[in-house]
Coordinates of C-alpha atoms in Angstrom, one line a residue:
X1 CA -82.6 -0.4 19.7
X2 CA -84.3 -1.9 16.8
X3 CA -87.1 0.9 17.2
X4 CA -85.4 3.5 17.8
X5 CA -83.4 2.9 14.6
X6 CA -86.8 2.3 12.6
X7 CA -88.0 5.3 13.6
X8 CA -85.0 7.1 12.4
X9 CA -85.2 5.9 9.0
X10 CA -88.6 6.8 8.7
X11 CA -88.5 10.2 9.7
X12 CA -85.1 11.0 7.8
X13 CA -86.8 9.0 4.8
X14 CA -89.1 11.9 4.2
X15 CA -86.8 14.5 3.8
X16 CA -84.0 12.1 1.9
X17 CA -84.3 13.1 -2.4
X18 CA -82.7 11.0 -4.7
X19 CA -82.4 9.5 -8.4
X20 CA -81.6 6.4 -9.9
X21 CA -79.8 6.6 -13.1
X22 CA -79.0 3.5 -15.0
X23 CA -76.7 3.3 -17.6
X24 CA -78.2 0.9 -20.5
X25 CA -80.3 3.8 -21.6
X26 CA -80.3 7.0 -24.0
X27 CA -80.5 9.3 -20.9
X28 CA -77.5 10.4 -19.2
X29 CA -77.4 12.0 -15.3
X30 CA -77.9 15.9 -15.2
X31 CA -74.7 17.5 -14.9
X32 CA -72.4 17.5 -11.6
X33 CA -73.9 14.2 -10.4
X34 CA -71.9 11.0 -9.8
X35 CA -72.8 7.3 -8.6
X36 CA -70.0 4.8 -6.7
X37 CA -71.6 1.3 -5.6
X38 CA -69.1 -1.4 -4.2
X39 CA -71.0 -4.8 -3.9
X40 CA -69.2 -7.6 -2.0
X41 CA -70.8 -11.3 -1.6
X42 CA -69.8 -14.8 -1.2
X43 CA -68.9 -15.3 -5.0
X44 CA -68.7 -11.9 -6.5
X45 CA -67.5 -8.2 -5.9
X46 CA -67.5 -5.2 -8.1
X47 CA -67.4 -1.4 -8.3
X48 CA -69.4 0.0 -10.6
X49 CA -68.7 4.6 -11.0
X50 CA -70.2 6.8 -13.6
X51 CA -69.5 10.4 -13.4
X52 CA -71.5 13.2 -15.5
X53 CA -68.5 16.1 -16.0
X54 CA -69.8 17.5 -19.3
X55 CA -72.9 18.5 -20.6
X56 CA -75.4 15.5 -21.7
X57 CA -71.7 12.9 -21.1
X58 CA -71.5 10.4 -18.9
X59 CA -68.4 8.8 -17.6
X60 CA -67.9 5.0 -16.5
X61 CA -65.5 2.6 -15.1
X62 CA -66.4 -0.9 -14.0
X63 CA -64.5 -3.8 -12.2
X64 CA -66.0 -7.7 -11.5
X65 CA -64.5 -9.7 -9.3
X66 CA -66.1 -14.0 -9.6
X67 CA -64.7 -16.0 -6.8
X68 CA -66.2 -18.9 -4.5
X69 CA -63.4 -19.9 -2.1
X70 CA -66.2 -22.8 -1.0
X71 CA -65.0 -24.8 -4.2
X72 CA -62.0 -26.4 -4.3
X73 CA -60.3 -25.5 -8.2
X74 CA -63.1 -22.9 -8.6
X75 CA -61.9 -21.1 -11.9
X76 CA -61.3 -17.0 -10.3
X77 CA -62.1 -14.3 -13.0
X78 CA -62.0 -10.3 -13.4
X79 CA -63.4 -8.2 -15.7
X80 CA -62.7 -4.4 -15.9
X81 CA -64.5 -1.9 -18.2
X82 CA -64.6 2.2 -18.9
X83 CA -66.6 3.8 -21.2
X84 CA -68.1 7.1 -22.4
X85 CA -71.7 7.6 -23.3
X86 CA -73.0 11.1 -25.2
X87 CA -76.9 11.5 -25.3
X88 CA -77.1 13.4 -28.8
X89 CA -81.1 13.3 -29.1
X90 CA -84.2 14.0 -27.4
X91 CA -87.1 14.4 -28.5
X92 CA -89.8 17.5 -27.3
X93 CA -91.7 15.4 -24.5
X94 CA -88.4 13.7 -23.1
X95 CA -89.9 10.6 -23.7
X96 CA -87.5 9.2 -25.9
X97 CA -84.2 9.9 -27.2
X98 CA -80.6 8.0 -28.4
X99 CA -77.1 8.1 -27.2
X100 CA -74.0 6.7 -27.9
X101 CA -71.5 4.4 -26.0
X102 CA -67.7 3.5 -26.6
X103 CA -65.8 1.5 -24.3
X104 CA -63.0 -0.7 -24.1
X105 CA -62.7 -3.2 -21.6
X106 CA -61.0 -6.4 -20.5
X107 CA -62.5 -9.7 -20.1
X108 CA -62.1 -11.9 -18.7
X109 CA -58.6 -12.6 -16.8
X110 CA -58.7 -16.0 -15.1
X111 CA -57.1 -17.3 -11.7
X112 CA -56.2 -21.0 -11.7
X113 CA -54.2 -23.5 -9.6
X114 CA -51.8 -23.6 -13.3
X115 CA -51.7 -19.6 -13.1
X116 CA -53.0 -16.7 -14.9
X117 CA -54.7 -16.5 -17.9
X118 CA -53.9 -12.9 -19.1
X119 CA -57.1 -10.6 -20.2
X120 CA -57.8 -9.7 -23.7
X121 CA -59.2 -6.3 -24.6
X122 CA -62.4 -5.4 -26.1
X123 CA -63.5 -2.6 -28.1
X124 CA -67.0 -2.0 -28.2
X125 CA -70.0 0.8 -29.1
X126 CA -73.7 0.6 -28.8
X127 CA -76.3 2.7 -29.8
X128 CA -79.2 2.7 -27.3
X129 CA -82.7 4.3 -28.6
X130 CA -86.0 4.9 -26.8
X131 CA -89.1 5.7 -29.6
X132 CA -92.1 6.0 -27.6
X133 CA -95.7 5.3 -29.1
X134 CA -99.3 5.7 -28.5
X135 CA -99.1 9.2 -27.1
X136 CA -96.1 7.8 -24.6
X137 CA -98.2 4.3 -23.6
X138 CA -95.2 2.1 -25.3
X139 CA -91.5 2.7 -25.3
X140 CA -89.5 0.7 -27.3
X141 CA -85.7 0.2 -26.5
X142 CA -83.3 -0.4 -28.6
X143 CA -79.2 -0.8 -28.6
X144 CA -77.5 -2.4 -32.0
X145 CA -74.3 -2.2 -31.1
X146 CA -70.6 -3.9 -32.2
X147 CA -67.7 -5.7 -30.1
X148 CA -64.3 -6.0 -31.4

């Protein structure tokens, strides 16, 4: 069974296309495209889904789950996120560009054996920006950004 199902992947591997787009970046998916990832473990679980609806947009909403049920009095926590990011520059090579994020998000509400410790909400931007040197050798990143 075990072969039959390695050669399955390799043979559907050549003919399978796809992109990894991550979100820390000035780029932002092509338009149409969407990612959804649920992660499950023994401490934590999330669901991480960005959507690209608009032109150069990207869409986001997050969710983090912390939990060890191994530990007696283990503090539980959540965090949930959504956020908007617009790619407003890049430059002739596409090596480099910026974007903008805004968000809001809670963080982080907190299970005990006393009860709930309600979330608190966070407004936040960022500014990520890619400047590439030495006829593209180096990029560097960076994303000043502000949390209220």
């Amino acid at each position: 069974m075990r072969i039959i199902v390695l050669v399955l992947f390799l043979c559907s591997s050549t003919i399978i296309y796809a992109q990894q787009f991550n979100t820390d970046n000035y780029l932002t998916m092509p338009h149409g495209t969407g990612t959804f990832v649920l992660t499950t473990g023994e401490r934590n679980s999330g669901m991480v889904s960005s959507f690209a609806l608009i032109e150069n947009f990207e869409f986001f909403a997050q969710a983090s789950l912390f939990s060890d049920g191994r530990v007696d009095d283990y503090n539980q926590h959540f965090t949930t996120t959504v956020y908007a990011k617009y790619m407003f520059w890049v430059n002739k090579a596409k090596t480099g560009g910026a974007a903008v994020f805004l968000g809001m998000g809670q963080s982080p509400g907190s299970f005990t054996q006393d009860g709930y410790s309600p979330l608190h909400k966070n407004y936040w931007t960022a500014l990520p920006i890619t400047i590439p040197f030495f006829n593209n050798t180096i990029s560097w990143d960076i994303m000043p950004g502000a949390l209220v």
